[in-house]
Amino acid sequence: MRIRFIFLLIVATSWAQQKNTDSISNSTPANEYIIHYDDFIKTRVGFTNSFNSFHIKDQKDNLDFTLSPNQRLRSTFTFMYKFIELDLGYTPDFIRFNKDDEKYGKTSFSNFGTRLYLGKWMQSIEYTKIKGFYVNKDDIGIPENLLFSNFQMRRFGGSTSYIFNPNFSFRTIFGQSEWQKKSAGSFVPSISYYFTQMKNDNPSKDNSIDIAVGPGYYYNWVINKNLLISAGAYGGVGYNTTKTTYSDGTPEEIIDGLSYQTQLNLNLGYNSEKFYTGVTARWNTFYYDNDPRVHIKDQQRFFEFYVGYRFKASERISNLVNNPQSLIKKK
């Protein structure tokens, strides 16, 4: 509920800007490359398995292991109308295939994300919280997995991107609130920024800031009027600073240096006027070399299968979103 409240605040603060953008979008003539669904309410149900893991290679102590959460398949419900997007996620017992908490530990996961489109600009915002990780026994040569049930990661951040080609639809990739009619691609440079906090049972806490900028390219390949494949990649170079603080009076430590970021996206989508479905896979990795003898990879992986349906918004809902002041006047 707390995350959903943050979402509503973001929607409220961006309402004025988005209202102008949507008005322009609605008045734009039909594009021979893109089908717009601005007047439709989009609903989507998906099954997703997204997680963060940390691969650590320490040459000083001859260690090479991955700190991972216990992966869980979750269901999600998505509601989209114009610039409004609301995601609800839960994990019913009948899809919890990996009931193996004793072996891999219990993991709790919460995630919130939204995207705003302002002309050729795209703004993404996300929040992630994961608690409960483990190290596989084979990585460190012990009889049982090493569990860190109280290891917790919080991350808040996003990215700002500029889409050069007006005939390329980014919304086809993310949510299918549009559909690409003719194959097109675009150069999409981005800047990303994240704040990450990690803590465990010990008295230390790590706070990291990552900023990276770089080029990207995405392409929607239209196979036929109902089927397409989307692919894209991004590579960035940036700066990372990590501050470790201690609650027992130990002096804080600060480590900084260059970081590198890579993103890969792959999507297979099917579309009709009202029904749509697809499979999406994404990989986002940060590489840290603050210490030449210690290499860390922060890996984010996302896989989702979804089905969705569009239906025409009523005139009352359309008027309310396009002119929210009318509701106040009626009262």
Coordinates of N, CA and C in Angstrom, one line a residue, residues 47-52 69-75 90-91 95-99 106-109:
F47 N 2.6 -13.0 -15.7 CA 3.4 -13.9 -14.8 C 4.9 -13.5 -15.0
T48 N 5.5 -13.0 -13.9 CA 6.9 -12.5 -14.0 C 7.8 -13.1 -13.0
N49 N 9.0 -13.2 -13.3 CA 10.1 -13.6 -12.4 C 11.3 -12.7 -12.5
S50 N 11.2 -11.6 -11.8 CA 12.3 -10.6 -11.9 C 13.1 -10.6 -10.6
F51 N 14.4 -10.5 -10.6 CA 15.2 -10.5 -9.4 C 16.6 -9.8 -9.7
N52 N 17.2 -9.5 -8.6 CA 18.6 -8.9 -8.5 C 19.5 -10.0 -8.0
P69 N 18.6 -14.0 -4.6 CA 17.4 -14.2 -3.9 C 16.8 -15.5 -4.3
N70 N 15.9 -16.0 -3.5 CA 15.1 -17.2 -3.9 C 14.1 -16.8 -4.9
Q71 N 14.3 -17.2 -6.2 CA 13.4 -16.7 -7.2 C 12.0 -17.2 -7.0
R72 N 11.0 -16.2 -7.3 CA 9.6 -16.6 -7.2 C 8.9 -16.1 -8.4
L73 N 7.9 -16.9 -8.8 CA 7.0 -16.5 -9.9 C 5.9 -15.7 -9.3
R74 N 5.6 -14.6 -9.9 CA 4.5 -13.7 -9.3 C 3.6 -13.4 -10.4
S75 N 2.3 -13.1 -10.1 CA 1.3 -12.6 -11.0 C 1.2 -11.1 -10.8
Y90 N 0.9 -9.9 -6.8 CA 0.8 -10.8 -5.7 C 1.2 -12.2 -6.1
T91 N 1.4 -13.1 -5.2 CA 1.8 -14.5 -5.5 C 0.9 -15.5 -4.8
I95 N 0.7 -20.8 -7.7 CA 1.8 -20.6 -8.7 C 3.1 -20.5 -8.0
R96 N 3.2 -20.8 -6.7 CA 4.5 -20.8 -6.0 C 5.1 -22.2 -6.2
F97 N 5.8 -22.3 -7.3 CA 6.4 -23.6 -7.7 C 7.6 -23.9 -6.8
N98 N 8.3 -22.9 -6.4 CA 9.6 -23.2 -5.6 C 9.3 -23.0 -4.1
K99 N 8.6 -24.0 -3.6 CA 8.4 -24.0 -2.1 C 9.6 -24.7 -1.4
K106 N 13.9 -17.7 2.6 CA 12.7 -17.0 2.2 C 13.0 -15.6 1.7
T107 N 12.5 -15.3 0.5 CA 12.7 -14.0 -0.1 C 11.4 -13.2 -0.2
S108 N 11.4 -12.0 0.3 CA 10.3 -11.1 0.1 C 10.7 -10.0 -1.0
F109 N 9.7 -9.7 -1.9 CA 10.0 -8.9 -3.0 C 8.9 -7.9 -3.2

